[in-house]
C-alpha cells in the first residue's frame, strides 16, 4: 500500500521553503525502473550501430599494426611487442616437419587429380596452375555452373558413382577458372556452389535428375568432352561445350529395339547353357526372356514404374520352366528360369551403391541400395507368383536335382563370353568396347570356376576374386583410354550374378521351406555384395599402377574417428 506524502502549505508558519522544480522528485508513475537513482551519473548515449563483416579486423588490431605502441599508451592485445622485428621473425605455426607444398602431377589422369583435390580441405587445395590475367574476362559464372550441372546430370543418370560425378563437375569449373567451388551429388539432386572470395556472396545452382537410362555410348562421348575441356591443348569454350553436349543428347542409340530384344534372349540362353542346359534349354530360355522383354517394353510405354516392369519381365521365363516341368520333359527347368533372371538382376546399380558407401556418400549409397532392393523384390514377386500357380497345378520342382554341377569347361567359357557380349549390347556400348568386355568376362568366369568348381572353394570368395580382376582390368583399360570404366566392367560381371541362388530361394519359399528360402536369398545377397566390393577394390588397386598425384598417397581420404 502506497503512503501519501504530506506537503506543508507555503503560508503555514514554520513551513520549509518551496523546492525548485528541477529538484522535486517525480511521482512513482513517472519513475522508470531503468532510470538511475539520484547521485548516479547517467550513462552515455549509445553510439549509432554500424554492422561489420565477420572477416573485418578487430577494433584494436588495425591500430596496433599501424604504429608501434608507445610506453605511455596502453597497446592492443593484437599489437606486436616492443622488441618485435618483422625481418627477424620466425615463421608462425610451422610444424617440425614443415608445410608441404601441394602440387598435382599433370601426367596423372584428370580423374585422379580431381579426386585428390576433392579429398583435400578447401584451404589446402592448390591454386589453378594457369592463372588468368587480370585484364582477361572469363566466362560468366552462371553459364559455367549450368554447363557443369548438365554434364553431371548425364553422368549420374548413366550410372556413374557419386565421387566420379563430383570429380567431373569440379574439373569443369576448375578448367574455366572457378577454383573456389564445391559440388554436391546425391541420388537425384546435383548442386554446386561458387564463392569468389571469403567476403563475396556465394552463387549456388542445382539440378534434379528425373530420368535414368543405360547408354554407355553416350557416357563415353561425355568423357571425351570432359577430356577435351581438361586438356590445356584444347581450348573448349562454353559455347562449343554446349554445342557438343546437345549433339550427345540428340545422338541415337547404336542398336535398335529388335536387336536389344534378341540380345536379351541370347543372354538368357547363354546363362542357361552356363548352368548345364543344352540346345533345347537354350531356345526355351531365349523365348521366355524375349517375351518378358516385350512385356516390359509394353509396360514402359504405358507409363508404369520400373517395379512393375521388372515384375512382368520375370514371369515369362518362370512360366517356360514350369511348362517344361508339367510336360515331364527330361530337361533342366531350373536352368530356364535362372537364365531369364540373369538379364534382370541390377548388377551395376548394386556396384555403384557399394562404391558410394565405401567412398563416404552414404545418402546416395542408401538410395541406390533401396532401389536395388525394390528391383529384387519385384523379381521375387514375379517368379513367386508363377511358382505358386505351378504348385497348385501339381508341378514337381526339385531344387536338389537342379543343384548338380555339370563341368563342361569349353562350352561354359564360350557361353560366358556370349553372355558378356549380349550384356554389352543391352547396355548400348560402342562396338569398340564389346570385345574387351567379352574377354574380361571370360577371364572372370575361368577364375570363378577354378576356385569354386575345380578347387571346391567358397563361392563367395571365388566371386570376390573374379570381380576384383574384372575391376582391375576394366579400370586399367579405362584410364589408358581416359574414359569411364563402366563399359569394361558392367558387362563383364554378368556371369557372376547370383541368378541360381535367387531362384532356389524363391522356389523354397513357394514350397513353404522358409528357412531354406531365406538362407538362399541371403547367399544371393552375399554374392552380390562380393561382386560389388571386388569390383571397387580392383578399381582402387588399378590406381596403384597409374601415376597418381604426389599428395594422393599422403592423404587419400578423410580421417575417421573410432566411433566418437
Coordinates of C-alpha atoms in Angstrom, one line a residue:
X1 CA 0.0 0.0 0.0
X2 CA 1.4 3.4 -1.0
X3 CA 1.6 6.1 1.6
X4 CA 0.6 9.6 0.6
X5 CA 3.2 12.3 1.1
X6 CA 2.2 15.3 3.2
X7 CA 3.4 18.6 1.8
X8 CA 3.3 21.7 4.1
X9 CA 1.5 24.7 2.8
X10 CA 3.6 27.7 2.0
X11 CA 1.6 30.1 4.1
X12 CA 1.8 27.9 7.2
X13 CA 4.0 29.1 10.0
X14 CA 7.3 27.3 10.2
X15 CA 6.9 25.7 6.7
X16 CA 10.1 25.0 4.8
X17 CA 10.9 26.9 1.6
X18 CA 9.5 25.7 -1.6
X19 CA 11.8 23.3 -3.5
X20 CA 12.8 24.2 -7.1
X21 CA 11.0 22.4 -9.9
X22 CA 14.2 20.6 -11.1
X23 CA 14.9 19.2 -7.6
X24 CA 11.4 17.9 -7.0
X25 CA 11.3 14.1 -7.2
X26 CA 9.0 12.7 -9.9
X27 CA 5.9 10.7 -8.9
X28 CA 6.0 6.9 -8.8
X29 CA 4.0 6.7 -12.0
X30 CA 6.6 8.8 -13.9
X31 CA 9.6 6.9 -12.5
X32 CA 11.1 4.1 -14.8
X33 CA 12.8 1.0 -13.5
X34 CA 15.7 1.8 -15.8
X35 CA 16.2 5.4 -14.6
X36 CA 19.4 5.6 -12.4
X37 CA 18.8 6.7 -8.8
X38 CA 19.8 10.2 -7.6
X39 CA 23.5 10.8 -7.3
X40 CA 24.4 8.3 -10.2
X41 CA 25.7 9.8 -13.4
X42 CA 23.5 8.9 -16.4
X43 CA 25.1 6.6 -19.0
X44 CA 26.5 7.9 -22.2
X45 CA 24.1 7.9 -25.1
X46 CA 24.5 4.7 -27.3
X47 CA 26.5 5.1 -30.5
X48 CA 25.0 4.6 -33.8
X49 CA 25.0 0.9 -34.8
X50 CA 27.4 0.0 -37.6
X51 CA 27.2 -3.6 -38.8
X52 CA 30.6 -5.0 -39.6
X53 CA 31.7 -8.1 -41.5
X54 CA 32.8 -11.2 -39.7
X55 CA 36.0 -11.0 -41.7
X56 CA 36.8 -7.4 -40.6
X57 CA 39.8 -6.9 -38.3
X58 CA 39.1 -6.4 -34.6
X59 CA 39.0 -2.8 -33.3
X60 CA 42.4 -2.8 -31.7
X61 CA 44.2 -4.8 -34.3
X62 CA 44.4 -2.2 -37.1
X63 CA 45.6 0.4 -34.6
X64 CA 48.3 -1.8 -33.2
X65 CA 49.6 -2.8 -36.6
X66 CA 49.6 0.7 -38.0
X67 CA 52.1 2.0 -35.4
X68 CA 54.1 0.6 -32.6
X69 CA 52.6 1.3 -29.2
X70 CA 54.3 3.9 -27.1
X71 CA 55.2 3.1 -23.5
X72 CA 52.9 5.8 -22.3
X73 CA 49.9 4.4 -24.2
X74 CA 48.3 1.1 -23.5
X75 CA 48.7 -1.2 -26.5
X76 CA 46.2 -3.7 -28.0
X77 CA 46.3 -7.4 -27.3
X78 CA 46.8 -7.9 -31.1
X79 CA 49.7 -5.4 -31.3
X80 CA 53.2 -6.9 -31.6
X81 CA 55.6 -6.4 -28.7
X82 CA 58.0 -3.6 -28.5
X83 CA 61.1 -5.7 -29.4
X84 CA 59.3 -7.3 -32.4
X85 CA 61.0 -7.1 -35.9
X86 CA 59.2 -8.4 -38.9
X87 CA 62.5 -9.2 -40.7
X88 CA 63.8 -11.4 -37.9
X89 CA 60.5 -13.1 -37.1
X90 CA 60.3 -16.9 -37.3
X91 CA 57.6 -18.5 -39.4
X92 CA 54.4 -18.8 -37.4
X93 CA 52.6 -22.1 -36.8
X94 CA 55.2 -24.1 -38.7
X95 CA 55.3 -27.7 -37.7
X96 CA 58.6 -29.6 -37.2
X97 CA 58.3 -31.4 -40.5
X98 CA 57.5 -28.2 -42.4
X99 CA 54.5 -27.3 -44.5
X100 CA 54.5 -29.4 -47.7
X101 CA 53.5 -27.6 -50.9
X102 CA 50.7 -29.4 -52.7
X103 CA 51.5 -30.0 -56.3
X104 CA 49.4 -32.1 -58.7
X105 CA 51.2 -34.0 -61.4
X106 CA 49.9 -33.2 -64.9
X107 CA 50.8 -36.6 -66.1
X108 CA 48.2 -38.3 -64.0
X109 CA 44.7 -38.7 -65.4
X110 CA 42.4 -35.8 -64.6
X111 CA 40.0 -38.1 -62.7
X112 CA 42.8 -38.9 -60.1
X113 CA 43.8 -35.3 -59.9
X114 CA 40.3 -34.0 -59.3
X115 CA 39.5 -36.8 -56.8
X116 CA 42.6 -35.9 -54.9
X117 CA 41.6 -32.3 -54.7
X118 CA 38.1 -33.2 -53.6
X119 CA 39.5 -35.2 -50.7
X120 CA 41.6 -32.2 -49.5
X121 CA 40.2 -29.4 -47.4
X122 CA 39.4 -26.2 -49.2
X123 CA 42.3 -24.3 -47.6
X124 CA 44.9 -26.9 -48.7
X125 CA 43.9 -27.1 -52.3
X126 CA 46.4 -25.7 -54.8
X127 CA 45.6 -22.7 -56.8
X128 CA 44.9 -23.2 -60.6
X129 CA 48.1 -24.0 -62.5
X130 CA 47.4 -21.4 -65.2
X131 CA 46.2 -18.2 -63.6
X132 CA 44.0 -15.9 -65.6
X133 CA 45.3 -12.4 -66.4
X134 CA 43.6 -9.6 -64.6
X135 CA 42.5 -7.8 -67.8
X136 CA 41.2 -11.1 -69.4
X137 CA 37.5 -11.6 -68.9
X138 CA 36.5 -15.1 -68.0
X139 CA 33.2 -16.9 -68.9
X140 CA 30.1 -15.9 -67.0
X141 CA 29.8 -17.8 -63.7
X142 CA 26.1 -18.8 -64.2
X143 CA 26.8 -20.3 -67.6
X144 CA 29.7 -22.3 -66.4
X145 CA 27.7 -23.7 -63.4
X146 CA 24.8 -24.6 -65.7
X147 CA 27.1 -26.4 -68.1
X148 CA 28.6 -28.3 -65.1
X149 CA 25.3 -29.4 -63.8
X150 CA 24.1 -30.6 -67.3
X151 CA 27.2 -32.7 -67.7
X152 CA 26.9 -34.1 -64.2
X153 CA 23.3 -35.0 -64.9
X154 CA 24.3 -37.1 -67.8
X155 CA 27.0 -38.9 -65.8
X156 CA 24.7 -39.6 -62.8
X157 CA 21.8 -40.7 -65.0
X158 CA 24.2 -43.1 -66.8
X159 CA 25.1 -44.9 -63.6
X160 CA 28.4 -43.3 -62.6
X161 CA 29.4 -43.2 -58.9
X162 CA 28.8 -40.0 -56.9
X163 CA 32.5 -39.4 -56.3
X164 CA 33.2 -39.7 -60.1
X165 CA 30.4 -37.2 -60.8
X166 CA 31.8 -34.8 -58.3
X167 CA 35.3 -35.1 -59.7
X168 CA 34.0 -34.4 -63.2
X169 CA 32.0 -31.3 -62.0
X170 CA 35.0 -30.0 -60.1
X171 CA 37.2 -30.5 -63.1
X172 CA 34.9 -28.5 -65.4
X173 CA 34.7 -25.5 -63.0
X174 CA 38.4 -25.5 -62.4
X175 CA 39.1 -25.6 -66.2
X176 CA 37.1 -22.4 -66.6
X177 CA 38.8 -20.6 -63.7
X178 CA 36.3 -21.2 -60.9
X179 CA 38.6 -22.8 -58.4
X180 CA 36.6 -22.0 -55.2
X181 CA 33.6 -24.3 -55.9
X182 CA 32.0 -27.1 -54.0
X183 CA 30.0 -29.7 -55.9
X184 CA 27.5 -31.9 -54.1
X185 CA 25.9 -35.1 -55.5
X186 CA 23.0 -37.1 -54.1
X187 CA 20.8 -39.7 -55.7
X188 CA 18.5 -37.3 -57.5
X189 CA 19.9 -33.8 -56.9
X190 CA 23.1 -32.1 -58.1
X191 CA 24.2 -28.8 -56.7
X192 CA 27.3 -26.6 -56.9
X193 CA 28.3 -23.5 -55.0
X194 CA 30.9 -21.0 -56.2
X195 CA 32.3 -18.2 -53.9
X196 CA 34.8 -15.8 -55.5
X197 CA 36.3 -14.9 -52.1
X198 CA 35.6 -15.1 -48.4
X199 CA 33.7 -11.8 -48.3
X200 CA 31.7 -12.3 -51.5
X201 CA 28.2 -13.8 -51.7
X202 CA 28.2 -17.4 -52.9
X203 CA 26.4 -18.4 -56.1
X204 CA 24.5 -21.7 -55.9
X205 CA 22.8 -23.7 -58.7
X206 CA 21.2 -27.1 -58.6
X207 CA 19.5 -29.6 -61.0
X208 CA 17.3 -32.6 -60.4
X209 CA 17.9 -35.9 -62.2
X210 CA 14.4 -37.3 -63.1
X211 CA 15.2 -39.8 -65.8
X212 CA 17.8 -42.5 -65.8
X213 CA 18.9 -44.5 -68.8
X214 CA 21.5 -47.0 -69.8
X215 CA 23.5 -45.8 -72.8
X216 CA 27.2 -46.3 -72.4
X217 CA 27.9 -44.8 -75.9
X218 CA 26.6 -41.5 -74.7
X219 CA 28.5 -41.9 -71.5
X220 CA 31.8 -42.4 -73.4
X221 CA 31.0 -39.3 -75.5
X222 CA 30.6 -37.3 -72.3
X223 CA 34.0 -38.4 -71.1
X224 CA 35.6 -37.4 -74.4
X225 CA 34.1 -33.9 -73.9
X226 CA 35.5 -33.9 -70.3
X227 CA 38.9 -34.9 -71.5
X228 CA 39.0 -32.0 -74.1
X229 CA 37.8 -29.5 -71.5
X230 CA 40.6 -30.5 -69.1
X231 CA 43.3 -30.7 -71.7
X232 CA 45.2 -27.4 -71.9
X233 CA 45.9 -28.1 -75.6
X234 CA 42.2 -27.9 -76.4
X235 CA 40.6 -24.5 -75.9
X236 CA 37.0 -25.6 -75.5
X237 CA 34.8 -22.6 -74.9
X238 CA 31.4 -22.9 -73.0
X239 CA 29.6 -22.3 -76.3
X240 CA 31.4 -25.2 -78.0
X241 CA 30.8 -27.4 -75.0
X242 CA 27.1 -26.6 -75.1
X243 CA 27.0 -27.5 -78.8
X244 CA 28.8 -30.8 -78.3
X245 CA 26.6 -31.6 -75.3
X246 CA 23.5 -31.0 -77.5
X247 CA 24.9 -33.4 -80.1
X248 CA 25.4 -36.0 -77.4
X249 CA 21.9 -35.7 -76.2
X250 CA 20.5 -36.0 -79.8
X251 CA 22.6 -39.0 -80.6
X252 CA 20.7 -42.1 -81.4
X253 CA 21.3 -45.4 -79.7
X254 CA 23.7 -47.7 -81.6
X255 CA 21.3 -50.6 -81.5
X256 CA 17.6 -50.7 -82.4
X257 CA 14.9 -52.2 -80.3
X258 CA 14.7 -55.6 -82.0
X259 CA 18.4 -56.1 -81.5
X260 CA 18.0 -55.4 -77.8
X261 CA 15.2 -57.9 -77.6
X262 CA 17.2 -60.6 -79.4
X263 CA 20.2 -59.8 -77.2
X264 CA 18.1 -60.4 -74.1
X265 CA 17.0 -63.8 -75.4
X266 CA 20.6 -64.8 -76.3
X267 CA 21.8 -63.7 -72.9
X268 CA 19.2 -65.8 -71.1
X269 CA 20.0 -68.8 -73.4
X270 CA 23.8 -68.5 -72.7
X271 CA 23.1 -68.3 -69.0
X272 CA 21.1 -71.5 -69.1
X273 CA 23.9 -73.3 -71.0
X274 CA 26.3 -71.9 -68.4
X275 CA 24.2 -73.7 -65.8
X276 CA 24.2 -77.1 -67.6
X277 CA 21.4 -76.7 -70.2
X278 CA 21.5 -78.0 -73.8
X279 CA 20.3 -76.6 -77.1
X280 CA 16.6 -77.1 -76.3
X281 CA 17.0 -75.3 -73.0
X282 CA 18.9 -72.5 -74.8
X283 CA 15.9 -71.8 -77.2
X284 CA 13.3 -72.1 -74.5
X285 CA 15.1 -69.8 -72.2
X286 CA 15.7 -67.3 -75.0
X287 CA 12.0 -67.4 -75.9
X288 CA 10.9 -66.7 -72.3
X289 CA 13.4 -63.8 -72.0
X290 CA 12.3 -62.2 -75.2
X291 CA 8.6 -62.4 -74.1
X292 CA 9.5 -60.8 -70.8
X293 CA 11.4 -58.1 -72.6
X294 CA 8.5 -57.2 -74.8
X295 CA 6.1 -57.2 -71.9
X296 CA 8.4 -54.8 -70.0
X297 CA 8.6 -52.5 -73.1
X298 CA 4.8 -52.6 -73.2
X299 CA 4.5 -51.6 -69.5
X300 CA 7.1 -48.9 -70.0
X301 CA 5.1 -47.5 -72.9
X302 CA 2.0 -47.3 -70.7
X303 CA 4.0 -45.3 -68.1
X304 CA 4.1 -48.0 -65.4
X305 CA 7.0 -47.7 -62.8
X306 CA 10.1 -49.9 -63.2
X307 CA 9.0 -52.1 -60.3
X308 CA 6.1 -53.5 -62.4
X309 CA 8.3 -53.7 -65.4
X310 CA 10.7 -56.0 -63.6
X311 CA 7.8 -58.0 -62.1
X312 CA 6.3 -58.6 -65.5
X313 CA 9.6 -59.4 -67.2
X314 CA 10.4 -62.1 -64.6
X315 CA 7.1 -64.0 -65.2
X316 CA 7.6 -65.5 -68.8
X317 CA 10.9 -67.3 -68.0
X318 CA 9.4 -68.8 -64.9
X319 CA 6.3 -69.9 -66.9
X320 CA 8.5 -71.5 -69.5
X321 CA 10.3 -73.5 -66.8
X322 CA 7.0 -74.6 -65.2
X323 CA 5.7 -75.7 -68.7
X324 CA 8.8 -77.9 -69.1
X325 CA 8.1 -79.4 -65.7
X326 CA 4.4 -80.1 -66.5
X327 CA 5.3 -81.7 -69.8
X328 CA 7.7 -84.1 -67.9
X329 CA 10.5 -83.3 -70.4
X330 CA 13.9 -84.6 -69.5
X331 CA 15.4 -81.1 -69.4
X332 CA 16.5 -78.6 -66.8
X333 CA 13.6 -76.3 -65.9
X334 CA 15.7 -74.5 -63.3
X335 CA 18.3 -73.5 -65.9
X336 CA 15.5 -71.9 -68.0
X337 CA 14.2 -69.9 -65.0
X338 CA 17.6 -68.9 -63.8
X339 CA 18.8 -67.9 -67.3
X340 CA 15.9 -65.5 -67.5
X341 CA 16.9 -63.9 -64.2
X342 CA 20.4 -63.0 -65.4
X343 CA 19.1 -60.2 -67.6
X344 CA 17.1 -58.7 -64.8
X345 CA 19.4 -58.6 -61.8
X346 CA 20.6 -55.0 -61.4
X347 CA 24.3 -55.6 -61.1
X348 CA 25.6 -52.2 -61.9
X349 CA 23.3 -50.4 -59.6
X350 CA 24.5 -52.6 -56.8
X351 CA 28.1 -52.0 -57.6
X352 CA 27.5 -48.2 -57.7
X353 CA 25.7 -48.4 -54.3
X354 CA 28.6 -50.2 -52.6
X355 CA 31.1 -47.9 -54.3
X356 CA 29.3 -44.8 -53.0
X357 CA 29.2 -46.3 -49.5
X358 CA 32.9 -47.1 -49.5
X359 CA 33.8 -43.6 -50.6
X360 CA 31.7 -41.8 -48.0
X361 CA 28.5 -40.9 -49.9
X362 CA 26.1 -42.6 -47.6
X363 CA 22.9 -40.9 -48.6
X364 CA 23.4 -41.8 -52.3
X365 CA 24.5 -45.3 -51.3
X366 CA 21.4 -45.8 -49.2
X367 CA 19.1 -44.6 -52.0
X368 CA 20.8 -46.9 -54.6
X369 CA 20.6 -49.9 -52.2
X370 CA 16.9 -49.2 -51.7
X371 CA 16.4 -49.1 -55.4
X372 CA 18.2 -52.4 -55.8
X373 CA 16.1 -53.8 -53.1
X374 CA 12.9 -52.8 -54.8
X375 CA 14.1 -54.5 -58.1
X376 CA 14.9 -57.7 -56.2
X377 CA 11.5 -57.7 -54.6
X378 CA 9.9 -57.2 -58.0
X379 CA 11.8 -60.2 -59.5
X380 CA 11.0 -62.4 -56.5
X381 CA 7.3 -61.5 -56.6
X382 CA 7.1 -62.2 -60.3
X383 CA 8.8 -65.6 -60.1
X384 CA 7.0 -66.5 -56.9
X385 CA 3.6 -65.8 -58.4
X386 CA 4.2 -68.2 -61.2
X387 CA 5.7 -70.9 -58.9
X388 CA 2.7 -70.7 -56.6
X389 CA 0.4 -71.4 -59.6
X390 CA 2.7 -74.3 -60.6
X391 CA 2.5 -75.8 -57.2
X392 CA -1.3 -75.6 -57.3
X393 CA -1.3 -77.5 -60.6
X394 CA 1.0 -80.2 -59.2
X395 CA 4.3 -79.2 -60.8
X396 CA 7.2 -81.0 -59.1
X397 CA 10.1 -78.6 -59.0
X398 CA 13.0 -80.3 -57.3
X399 CA 15.8 -77.9 -56.3
X400 CA 18.1 -80.7 -55.1
X401 CA 18.3 -82.2 -58.6
X402 CA 18.9 -78.9 -60.2
X403 CA 21.9 -78.2 -58.0
X404 CA 24.0 -80.9 -59.7
X405 CA 27.0 -79.3 -61.2
X406 CA 27.9 -80.0 -64.8
X407 CA 31.5 -79.5 -65.8
X408 CA 31.9 -78.5 -69.4
X409 CA 34.8 -76.1 -69.4
X410 CA 35.0 -75.3 -73.1
X411 CA 31.2 -74.9 -73.5
X412 CA 30.8 -72.9 -70.4
X413 CA 33.7 -70.5 -71.2
X414 CA 32.1 -69.9 -74.6
X415 CA 28.7 -69.4 -73.0
X416 CA 30.1 -66.9 -70.5
X417 CA 31.7 -64.8 -73.3
X418 CA 28.4 -64.9 -75.3
X419 CA 26.6 -63.7 -72.2
X420 CA 29.0 -60.8 -71.7
X421 CA 28.8 -59.8 -75.4
X422 CA 25.0 -59.7 -75.3
X423 CA 25.0 -57.9 -72.0
X424 CA 27.2 -55.2 -73.6
X425 CA 24.7 -54.8 -76.4
X426 CA 21.9 -54.3 -73.9
X427 CA 23.9 -51.6 -72.2
X428 CA 24.2 -49.8 -75.6
X429 CA 28.0 -50.0 -75.6
X430 CA 30.1 -49.0 -78.6
X431 CA 31.4 -51.8 -80.8
X432 CA 35.0 -51.0 -79.8
X433 CA 34.4 -51.8 -76.2
X434 CA 32.3 -55.0 -76.6
X435 CA 35.3 -57.2 -77.4
X436 CA 37.3 -56.2 -74.3
X437 CA 34.2 -56.6 -72.1
X438 CA 33.7 -60.1 -73.6
X439 CA 37.3 -61.2 -72.9
X440 CA 37.2 -59.7 -69.4
X441 CA 34.0 -61.7 -68.6
X442 CA 35.6 -64.9 -70.0
X443 CA 38.6 -64.5 -67.7
X444 CA 36.3 -63.8 -64.7
X445 CA 34.4 -67.0 -65.3
X446 CA 37.6 -69.0 -65.6
X447 CA 38.9 -67.7 -62.3
X448 CA 35.5 -68.3 -60.6
X449 CA 35.2 -71.9 -61.9
X450 CA 38.8 -72.7 -61.0
X451 CA 38.2 -71.7 -57.3
X452 CA 34.5 -72.7 -56.8
X453 CA 34.2 -75.8 -59.0
X454 CA 37.6 -77.3 -59.6
X455 CA 39.2 -76.5 -56.2
X456 CA 35.9 -76.8 -54.3
X457 CA 36.3 -73.4 -52.6
X458 CA 33.8 -70.9 -51.3
X459 CA 31.5 -69.4 -53.9
X460 CA 31.6 -66.1 -52.2
X461 CA 35.4 -65.9 -52.2
X462 CA 35.6 -67.0 -55.8
X463 CA 33.1 -64.4 -56.8
X464 CA 35.0 -61.7 -54.9
X465 CA 38.3 -62.6 -56.5
X466 CA 36.9 -62.8 -60.0
X467 CA 35.1 -59.5 -59.6
X468 CA 38.3 -57.9 -58.3
X469 CA 40.1 -58.9 -61.5
X470 CA 37.2 -57.5 -63.6
X471 CA 37.5 -54.2 -61.8
X472 CA 41.3 -54.2 -62.1
X473 CA 41.5 -54.8 -65.8
X474 CA 38.5 -52.6 -66.5
X475 CA 39.9 -49.7 -64.6
X476 CA 43.3 -50.0 -66.2
X477 CA 42.0 -50.0 -69.8
X478 CA 39.6 -47.2 -68.9
X479 CA 42.5 -45.0 -67.6
X480 CA 44.5 -45.8 -70.7
X481 CA 41.8 -44.5 -72.9
X482 CA 40.8 -41.7 -70.5
X483 CA 37.2 -42.8 -70.3
X484 CA 34.7 -44.4 -67.9
X485 CA 35.3 -47.9 -66.6
X486 CA 31.6 -48.9 -66.8
X487 CA 31.7 -50.2 -70.4
X488 CA 34.6 -52.5 -69.4
X489 CA 33.2 -53.7 -66.1
X490 CA 29.4 -53.9 -66.0
X491 CA 29.0 -56.4 -68.8
X492 CA 32.0 -58.5 -67.6
X493 CA 30.3 -59.2 -64.2
X494 CA 27.3 -60.8 -66.0
X495 CA 28.4 -64.5 -65.5
X496 CA 29.0 -63.8 -61.8
X497 CA 25.5 -62.6 -61.0
X498 CA 23.6 -64.7 -58.3
X499 CA 20.8 -65.9 -60.5
X500 CA 20.8 -69.5 -59.2
X501 CA 20.7 -68.5 -55.6
X502 CA 17.9 -66.1 -56.2
X503 CA 15.8 -68.8 -58.0
X504 CA 16.4 -71.5 -55.4
X505 CA 15.5 -69.1 -52.6
X506 CA 12.2 -68.2 -54.3
X507 CA 11.4 -71.8 -55.1
X508 CA 12.0 -72.9 -51.4
X509 CA 9.6 -70.1 -50.3
X510 CA 7.0 -71.3 -52.8
X511 CA 7.3 -74.8 -51.3
X512 CA 6.9 -73.4 -47.8
X513 CA 10.5 -74.0 -46.8
X514 CA 11.0 -70.6 -45.4
X515 CA 14.3 -71.2 -43.6
X516 CA 15.9 -72.7 -46.7
X517 CA 14.5 -70.0 -48.9
X518 CA 15.7 -67.1 -46.8
X519 CA 19.1 -68.7 -46.4
X520 CA 19.4 -69.0 -50.2
X521 CA 18.3 -65.4 -50.6
X522 CA 20.9 -64.3 -48.0
X523 CA 23.5 -66.2 -50.1
X524 CA 22.4 -64.3 -53.2
X525 CA 22.8 -61.0 -51.3
X526 CA 26.3 -62.1 -50.1
X527 CA 27.3 -63.0 -53.7
X528 CA 26.0 -59.6 -54.9
X529 CA 28.0 -57.7 -52.2
X530 CA 31.1 -59.8 -53.1
X531 CA 30.8 -58.6 -56.7
X532 CA 30.4 -55.0 -55.7
X533 CA 33.3 -55.0 -53.2
X534 CA 35.5 -56.9 -55.5
X535 CA 34.9 -54.5 -58.4
X536 CA 35.5 -51.5 -56.2
X537 CA 38.7 -53.0 -54.7
X538 CA 40.0 -53.9 -58.2
X539 CA 39.4 -50.3 -59.3
X540 CA 41.4 -49.0 -56.3
X541 CA 44.2 -51.4 -57.0
X542 CA 44.3 -50.2 -60.6
X543 CA 45.2 -46.7 -59.5
X544 CA 48.3 -48.0 -57.8
X545 CA 49.7 -48.9 -61.3
X546 CA 48.9 -45.4 -62.7
X547 CA 51.0 -42.3 -62.0
X548 CA 49.0 -40.7 -59.2
X549 CA 49.3 -37.2 -57.7
X550 CA 52.0 -36.8 -55.1
X551 CA 49.6 -35.9 -52.4
X552 CA 47.3 -38.9 -53.1
X553 CA 49.5 -41.3 -51.1
X554 CA 49.8 -39.0 -48.2
X555 CA 46.1 -38.2 -47.8
X556 CA 43.7 -40.2 -49.8
X557 CA 40.6 -39.9 -47.6
X558 CA 39.3 -38.0 -44.6
X559 CA 40.4 -39.2 -41.2
X560 CA 37.8 -41.1 -39.3
X561 CA 37.3 -41.3 -35.5
X562 CA 36.8 -44.6 -33.7
X563 CA 33.0 -44.1 -33.1
X564 CA 33.1 -40.9 -31.2

